[in-house]
PDB file of C-alpha atoms in Angstrom:
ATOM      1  CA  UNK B 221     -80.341   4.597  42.741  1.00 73.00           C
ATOM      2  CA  UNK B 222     -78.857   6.636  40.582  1.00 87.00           C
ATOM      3  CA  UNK B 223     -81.578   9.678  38.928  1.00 95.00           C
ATOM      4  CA  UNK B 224     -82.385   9.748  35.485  1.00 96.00           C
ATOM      5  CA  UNK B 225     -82.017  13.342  33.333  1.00 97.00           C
ATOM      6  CA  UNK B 226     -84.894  12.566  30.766  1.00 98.00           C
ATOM      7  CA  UNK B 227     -86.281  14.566  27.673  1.00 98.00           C
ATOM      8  CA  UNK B 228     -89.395  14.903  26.762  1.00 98.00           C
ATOM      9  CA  UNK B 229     -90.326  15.925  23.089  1.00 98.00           C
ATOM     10  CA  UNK B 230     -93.836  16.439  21.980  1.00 98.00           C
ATOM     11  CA  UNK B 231     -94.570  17.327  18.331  1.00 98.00           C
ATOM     12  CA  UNK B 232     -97.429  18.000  16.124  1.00 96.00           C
ATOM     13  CA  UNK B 233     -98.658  14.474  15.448  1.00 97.00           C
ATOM     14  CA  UNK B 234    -102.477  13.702  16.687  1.00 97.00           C
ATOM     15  CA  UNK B 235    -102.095  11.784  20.195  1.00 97.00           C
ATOM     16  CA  UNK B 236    -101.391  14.831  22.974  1.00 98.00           C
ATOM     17  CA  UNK B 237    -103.197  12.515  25.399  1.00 98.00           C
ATOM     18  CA  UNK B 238    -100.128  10.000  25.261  1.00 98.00           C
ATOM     19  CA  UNK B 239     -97.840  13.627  25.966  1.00 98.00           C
ATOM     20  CA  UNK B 240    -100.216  14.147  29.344  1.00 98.00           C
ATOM     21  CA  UNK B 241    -100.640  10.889  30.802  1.00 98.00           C
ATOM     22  CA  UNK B 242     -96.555  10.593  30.345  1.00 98.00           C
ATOM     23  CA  UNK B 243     -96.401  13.863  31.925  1.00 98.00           C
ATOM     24  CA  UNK B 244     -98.542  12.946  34.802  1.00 97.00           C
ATOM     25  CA  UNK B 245     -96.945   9.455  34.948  1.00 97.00           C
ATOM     26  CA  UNK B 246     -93.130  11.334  35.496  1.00 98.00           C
ATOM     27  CA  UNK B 247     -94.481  13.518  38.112  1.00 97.00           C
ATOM     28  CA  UNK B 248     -95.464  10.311  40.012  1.00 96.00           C
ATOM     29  CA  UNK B 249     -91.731   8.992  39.596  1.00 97.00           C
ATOM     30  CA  UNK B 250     -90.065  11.940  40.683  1.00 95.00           C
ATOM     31  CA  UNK B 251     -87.965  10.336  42.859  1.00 96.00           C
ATOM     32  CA  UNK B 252     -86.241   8.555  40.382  1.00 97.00           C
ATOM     33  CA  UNK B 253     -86.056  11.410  37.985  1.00 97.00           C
ATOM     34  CA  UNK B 254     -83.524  14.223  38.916  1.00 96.00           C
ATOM     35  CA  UNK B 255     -83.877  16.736  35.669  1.00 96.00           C
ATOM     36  CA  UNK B 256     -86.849  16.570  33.223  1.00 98.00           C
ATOM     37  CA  UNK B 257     -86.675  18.751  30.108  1.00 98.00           C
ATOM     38  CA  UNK B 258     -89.589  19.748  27.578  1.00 98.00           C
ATOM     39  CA  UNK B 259     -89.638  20.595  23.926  1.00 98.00           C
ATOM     40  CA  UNK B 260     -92.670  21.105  22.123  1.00 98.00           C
ATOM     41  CA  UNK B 261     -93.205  22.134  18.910  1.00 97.00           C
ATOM     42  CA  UNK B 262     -95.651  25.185  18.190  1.00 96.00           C
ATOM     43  CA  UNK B 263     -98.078  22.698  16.519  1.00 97.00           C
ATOM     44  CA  UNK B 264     -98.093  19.788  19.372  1.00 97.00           C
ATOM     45  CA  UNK B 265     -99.336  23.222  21.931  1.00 97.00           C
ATOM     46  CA  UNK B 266    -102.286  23.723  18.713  1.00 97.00           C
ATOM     47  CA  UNK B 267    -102.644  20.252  19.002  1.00 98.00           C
ATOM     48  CA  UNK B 268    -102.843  19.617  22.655  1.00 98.00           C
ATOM     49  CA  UNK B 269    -105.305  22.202  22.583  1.00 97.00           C
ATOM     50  CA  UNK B 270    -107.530  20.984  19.948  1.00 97.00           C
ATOM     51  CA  UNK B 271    -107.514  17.719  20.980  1.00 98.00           C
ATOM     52  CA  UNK B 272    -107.506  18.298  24.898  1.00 97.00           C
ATOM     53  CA  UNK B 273    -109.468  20.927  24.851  1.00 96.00           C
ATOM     54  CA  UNK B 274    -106.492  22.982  27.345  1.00 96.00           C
ATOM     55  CA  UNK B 275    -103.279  24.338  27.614  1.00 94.00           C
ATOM     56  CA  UNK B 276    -102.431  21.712  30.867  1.00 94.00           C
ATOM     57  CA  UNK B 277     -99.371  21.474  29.703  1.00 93.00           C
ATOM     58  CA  UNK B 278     -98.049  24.572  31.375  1.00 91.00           C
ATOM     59  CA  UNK B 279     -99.080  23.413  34.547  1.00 93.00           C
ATOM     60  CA  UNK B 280     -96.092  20.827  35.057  1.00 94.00           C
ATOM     61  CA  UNK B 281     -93.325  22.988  36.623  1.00 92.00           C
ATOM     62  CA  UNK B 282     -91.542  20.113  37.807  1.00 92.00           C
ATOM     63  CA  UNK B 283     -90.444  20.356  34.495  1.00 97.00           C
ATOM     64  CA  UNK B 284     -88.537  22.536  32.554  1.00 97.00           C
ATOM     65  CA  UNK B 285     -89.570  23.859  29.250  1.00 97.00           C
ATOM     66  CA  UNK B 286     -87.761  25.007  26.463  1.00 98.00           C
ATOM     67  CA  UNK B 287     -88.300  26.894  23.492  1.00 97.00           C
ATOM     68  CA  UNK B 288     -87.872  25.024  20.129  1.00 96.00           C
ATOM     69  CA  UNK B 289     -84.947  27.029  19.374  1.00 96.00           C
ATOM     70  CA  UNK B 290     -83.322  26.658  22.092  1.00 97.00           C
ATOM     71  CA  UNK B 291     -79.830  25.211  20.891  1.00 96.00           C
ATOM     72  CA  UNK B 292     -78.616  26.741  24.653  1.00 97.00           C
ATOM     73  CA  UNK B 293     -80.748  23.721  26.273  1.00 97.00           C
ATOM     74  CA  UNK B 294     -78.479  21.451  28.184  1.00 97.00           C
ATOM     75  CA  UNK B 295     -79.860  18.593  26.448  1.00 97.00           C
ATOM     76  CA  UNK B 296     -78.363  20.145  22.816  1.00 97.00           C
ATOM     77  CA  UNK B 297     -75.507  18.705  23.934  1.00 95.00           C
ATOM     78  CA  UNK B 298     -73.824  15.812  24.928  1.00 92.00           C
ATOM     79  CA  UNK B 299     -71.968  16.667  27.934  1.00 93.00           C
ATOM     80  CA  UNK B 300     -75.349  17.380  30.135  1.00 94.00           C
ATOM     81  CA  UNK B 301     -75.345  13.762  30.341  1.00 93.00           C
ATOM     82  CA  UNK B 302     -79.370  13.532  29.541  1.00 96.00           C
ATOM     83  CA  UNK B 303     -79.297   9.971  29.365  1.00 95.00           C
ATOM     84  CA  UNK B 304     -82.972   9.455  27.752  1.00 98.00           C
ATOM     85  CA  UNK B 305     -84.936  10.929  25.052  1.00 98.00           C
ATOM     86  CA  UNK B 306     -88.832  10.531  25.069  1.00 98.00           C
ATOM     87  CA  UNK B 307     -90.592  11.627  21.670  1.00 98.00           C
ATOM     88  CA  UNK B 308     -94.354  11.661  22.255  1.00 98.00           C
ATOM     89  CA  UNK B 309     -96.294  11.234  19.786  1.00 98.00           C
ATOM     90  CA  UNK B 310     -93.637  11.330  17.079  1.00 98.00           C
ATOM     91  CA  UNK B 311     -94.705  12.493  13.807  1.00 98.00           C
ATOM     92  CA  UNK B 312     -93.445  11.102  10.899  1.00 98.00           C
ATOM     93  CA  UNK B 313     -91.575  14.433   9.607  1.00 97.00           C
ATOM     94  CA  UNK B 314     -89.445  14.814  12.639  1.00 98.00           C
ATOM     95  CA  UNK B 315     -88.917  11.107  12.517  1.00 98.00           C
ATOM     96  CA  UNK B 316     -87.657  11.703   9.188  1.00 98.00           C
ATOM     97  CA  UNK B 317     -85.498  14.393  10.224  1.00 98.00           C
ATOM     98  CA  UNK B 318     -83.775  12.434  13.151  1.00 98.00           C
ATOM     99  CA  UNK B 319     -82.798   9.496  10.657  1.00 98.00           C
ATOM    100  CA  UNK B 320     -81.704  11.868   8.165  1.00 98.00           C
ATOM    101  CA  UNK B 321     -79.400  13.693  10.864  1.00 96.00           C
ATOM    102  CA  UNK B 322     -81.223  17.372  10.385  1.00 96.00           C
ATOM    103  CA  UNK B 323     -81.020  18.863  13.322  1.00 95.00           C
ATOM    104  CA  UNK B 324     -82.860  22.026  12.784  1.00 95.00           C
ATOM    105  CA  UNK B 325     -84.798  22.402  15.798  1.00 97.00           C
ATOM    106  CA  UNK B 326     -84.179  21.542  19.902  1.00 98.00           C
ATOM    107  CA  UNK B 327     -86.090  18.198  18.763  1.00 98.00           C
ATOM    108  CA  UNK B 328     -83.778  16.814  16.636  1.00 98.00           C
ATOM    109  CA  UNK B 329     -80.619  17.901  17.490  1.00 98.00           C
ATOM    110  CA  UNK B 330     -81.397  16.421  21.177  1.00 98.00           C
ATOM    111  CA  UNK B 331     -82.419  13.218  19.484  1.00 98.00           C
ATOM    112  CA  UNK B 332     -79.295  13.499  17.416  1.00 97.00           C
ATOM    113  CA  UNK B 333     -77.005  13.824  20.425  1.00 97.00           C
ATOM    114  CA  UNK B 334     -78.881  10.679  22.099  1.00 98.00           C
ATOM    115  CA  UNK B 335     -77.915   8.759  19.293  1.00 98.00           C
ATOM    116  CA  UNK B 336     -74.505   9.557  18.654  1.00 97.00           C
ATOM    117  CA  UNK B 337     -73.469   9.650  22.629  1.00 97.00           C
ATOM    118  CA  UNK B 338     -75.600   6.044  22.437  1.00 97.00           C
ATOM    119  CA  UNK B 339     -77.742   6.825  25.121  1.00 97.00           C
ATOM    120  CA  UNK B 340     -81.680   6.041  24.673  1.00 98.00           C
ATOM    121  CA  UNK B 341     -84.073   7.369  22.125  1.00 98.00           C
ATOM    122  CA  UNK B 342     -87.902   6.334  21.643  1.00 98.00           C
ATOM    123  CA  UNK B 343     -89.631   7.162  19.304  1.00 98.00           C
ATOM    124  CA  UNK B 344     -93.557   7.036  20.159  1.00 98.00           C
ATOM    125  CA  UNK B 345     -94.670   6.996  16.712  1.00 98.00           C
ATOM    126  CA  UNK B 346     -98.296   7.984  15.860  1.00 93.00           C
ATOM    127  CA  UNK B 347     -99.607   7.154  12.573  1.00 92.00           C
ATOM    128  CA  UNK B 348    -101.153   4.649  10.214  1.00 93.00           C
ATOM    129  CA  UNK B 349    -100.682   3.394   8.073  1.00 95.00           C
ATOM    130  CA  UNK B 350     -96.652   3.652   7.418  1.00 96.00           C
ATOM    131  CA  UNK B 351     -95.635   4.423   3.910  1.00 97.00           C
ATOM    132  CA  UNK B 352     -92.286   2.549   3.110  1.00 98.00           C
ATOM    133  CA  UNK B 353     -90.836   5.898   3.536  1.00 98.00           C
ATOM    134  CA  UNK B 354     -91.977   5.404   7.696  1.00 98.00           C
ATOM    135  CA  UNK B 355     -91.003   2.306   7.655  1.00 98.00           C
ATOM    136  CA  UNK B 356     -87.147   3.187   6.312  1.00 98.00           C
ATOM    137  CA  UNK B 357     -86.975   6.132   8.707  1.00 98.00           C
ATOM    138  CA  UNK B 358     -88.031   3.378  11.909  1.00 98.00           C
ATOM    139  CA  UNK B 359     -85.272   1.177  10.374  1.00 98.00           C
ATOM    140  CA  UNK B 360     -82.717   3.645  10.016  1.00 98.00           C
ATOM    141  CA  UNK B 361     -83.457   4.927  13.564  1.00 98.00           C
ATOM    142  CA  UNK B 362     -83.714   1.424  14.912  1.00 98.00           C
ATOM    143  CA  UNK B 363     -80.139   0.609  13.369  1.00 98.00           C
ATOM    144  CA  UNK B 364     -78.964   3.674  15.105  1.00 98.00           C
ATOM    145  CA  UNK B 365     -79.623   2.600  18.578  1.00 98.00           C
ATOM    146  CA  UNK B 366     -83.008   4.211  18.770  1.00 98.00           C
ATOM    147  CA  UNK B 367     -86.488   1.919  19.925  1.00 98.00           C
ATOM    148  CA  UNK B 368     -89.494   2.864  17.897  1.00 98.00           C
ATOM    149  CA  UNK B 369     -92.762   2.007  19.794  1.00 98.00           C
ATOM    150  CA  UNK B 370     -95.561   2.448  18.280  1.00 97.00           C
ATOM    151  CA  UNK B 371     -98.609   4.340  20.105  1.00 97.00           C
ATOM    152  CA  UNK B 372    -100.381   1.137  19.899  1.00 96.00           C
ATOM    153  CA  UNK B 373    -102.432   0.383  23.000  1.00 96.00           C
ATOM    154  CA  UNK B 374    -102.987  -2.682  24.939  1.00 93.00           C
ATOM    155  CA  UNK B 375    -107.020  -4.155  26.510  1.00 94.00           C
ATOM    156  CA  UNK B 376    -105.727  -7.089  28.211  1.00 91.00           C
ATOM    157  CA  UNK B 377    -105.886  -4.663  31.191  1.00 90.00           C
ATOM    158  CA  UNK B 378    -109.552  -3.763  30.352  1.00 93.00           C
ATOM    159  CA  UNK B 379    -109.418   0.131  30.357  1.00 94.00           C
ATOM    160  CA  UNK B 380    -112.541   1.757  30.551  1.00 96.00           C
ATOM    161  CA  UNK B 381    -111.071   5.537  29.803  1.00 97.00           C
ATOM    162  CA  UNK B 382    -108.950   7.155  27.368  1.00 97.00           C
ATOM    163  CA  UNK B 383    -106.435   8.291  29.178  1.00 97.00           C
ATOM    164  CA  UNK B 384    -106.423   4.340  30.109  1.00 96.00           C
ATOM    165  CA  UNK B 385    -106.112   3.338  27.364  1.00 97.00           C
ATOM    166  CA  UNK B 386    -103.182   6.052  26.657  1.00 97.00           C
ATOM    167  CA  UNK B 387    -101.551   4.511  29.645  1.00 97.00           C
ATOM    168  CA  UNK B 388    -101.170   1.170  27.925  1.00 96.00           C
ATOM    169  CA  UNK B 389     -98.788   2.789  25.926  1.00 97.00           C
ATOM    170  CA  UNK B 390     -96.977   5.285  28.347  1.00 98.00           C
ATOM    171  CA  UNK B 391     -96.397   2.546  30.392  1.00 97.00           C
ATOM    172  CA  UNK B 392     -94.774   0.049  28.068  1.00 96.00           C
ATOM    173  CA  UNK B 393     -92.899   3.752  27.301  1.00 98.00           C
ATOM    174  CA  UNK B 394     -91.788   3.704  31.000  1.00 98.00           C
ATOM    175  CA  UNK B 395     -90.331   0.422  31.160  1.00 96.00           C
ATOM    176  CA  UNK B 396     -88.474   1.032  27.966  1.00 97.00           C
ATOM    177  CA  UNK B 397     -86.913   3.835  29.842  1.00 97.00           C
ATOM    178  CA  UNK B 398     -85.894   1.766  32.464  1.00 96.00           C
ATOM    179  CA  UNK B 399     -88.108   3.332  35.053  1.00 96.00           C
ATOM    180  CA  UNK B 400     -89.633   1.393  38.230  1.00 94.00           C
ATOM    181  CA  UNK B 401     -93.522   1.344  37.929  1.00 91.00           C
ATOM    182  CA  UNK B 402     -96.430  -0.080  39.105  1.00 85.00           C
ATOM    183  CA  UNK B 403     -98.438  -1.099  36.002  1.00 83.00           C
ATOM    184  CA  UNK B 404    -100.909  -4.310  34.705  1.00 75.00           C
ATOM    185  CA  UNK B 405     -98.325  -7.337  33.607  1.00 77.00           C
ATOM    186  CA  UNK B 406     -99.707  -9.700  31.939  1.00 78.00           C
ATOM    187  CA  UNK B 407    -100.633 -13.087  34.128  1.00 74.00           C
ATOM    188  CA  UNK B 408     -99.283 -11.694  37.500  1.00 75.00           C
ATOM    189  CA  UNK B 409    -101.709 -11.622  40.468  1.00 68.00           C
TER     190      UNK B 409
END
């Protein structure tokens, strides 16, 4: 099996809890992961906190974390062979930036290199409703290889918590990704 070299960005939008059950998720596949790298923006740590009531996140050190400046991350560039880009949750101003090609932080420009080396990019967008501007951003990254997926969870698999109900969506995330998980599929025993 060969190991995947994933990033993980996190920015300001409201749904941290989607950023921590991913987090916890990876840490359980860590034998198929070989590299994971962090960005997060300096409002998605305000947010985490707010909404999460911690700073958990700088408890993973499986991981590595990067600043969001950090244009000397191995994943600014194409050549570190990072062959997946996770954005979770997404908000809709560095969504606009990826389609747009601005690359003016680590975000970005790592979502920029995804697309042009065509490796894969999703986008776990989290907001409602979309403005036609959203919804031409989601195109434009859609047409450019990326997969938008909405932070829209599942109850066929009756969750009873919110970090449940989180995993709905990390795990549709995780098979997007190409990972091998244990998860509810719909009518399988």
């Amino acid at each position: 099996m060969v190991k995947k070299k994933v990033v993980v960005a996190v920015t300001g939008a409201s749904g941290s809890v989607y950023a921590k059950v991913l987090f916890d998720e990876l840490v359980k596949l860590k034998d198929q992961i070989e590299q994971v790298g962090v960005v997060m923006s300096d409002n998605a740590k305000e947010v985490w906190e707010f909404e999460l009531g911690n700073q958990n996140f700088k408890h993973f050190k499986d991981f590595q974390f990067y600043s969001k400046n950090d244009f000397n991350a191995p994943f600014a560039s194409g050549s570190a062979k990072y062959d997946t880009m996770i954005i979770v949750p997404c908000s809709m101003g560095t969504l606009g930036r990826i389609a747009h090609g601005i690359s003016n932080d680590l975000i970005s420009r790592a979502a920029d290199v995804v697309l042009k080396e065509r490796r894969k990019l999703i986008a776990v967008v989290r907001d409602t409703p979309f403005s036609l501007i959203h919804i031409n951003n989601m195109k434009i990254v859609t047409e450019a290889g990326g997969i938008i997926c909405p932070a829209n969870p599942s109850f066929y698999s009756l969750p009873t918590t919110i970090e449940e109900v989180a995993g709905t969506v990390v795990s549709r995330v995780l098979d997007l990704a190409g990972f091998e998980q244990k998860s509810y599929r719909w009518q399988e025993k």
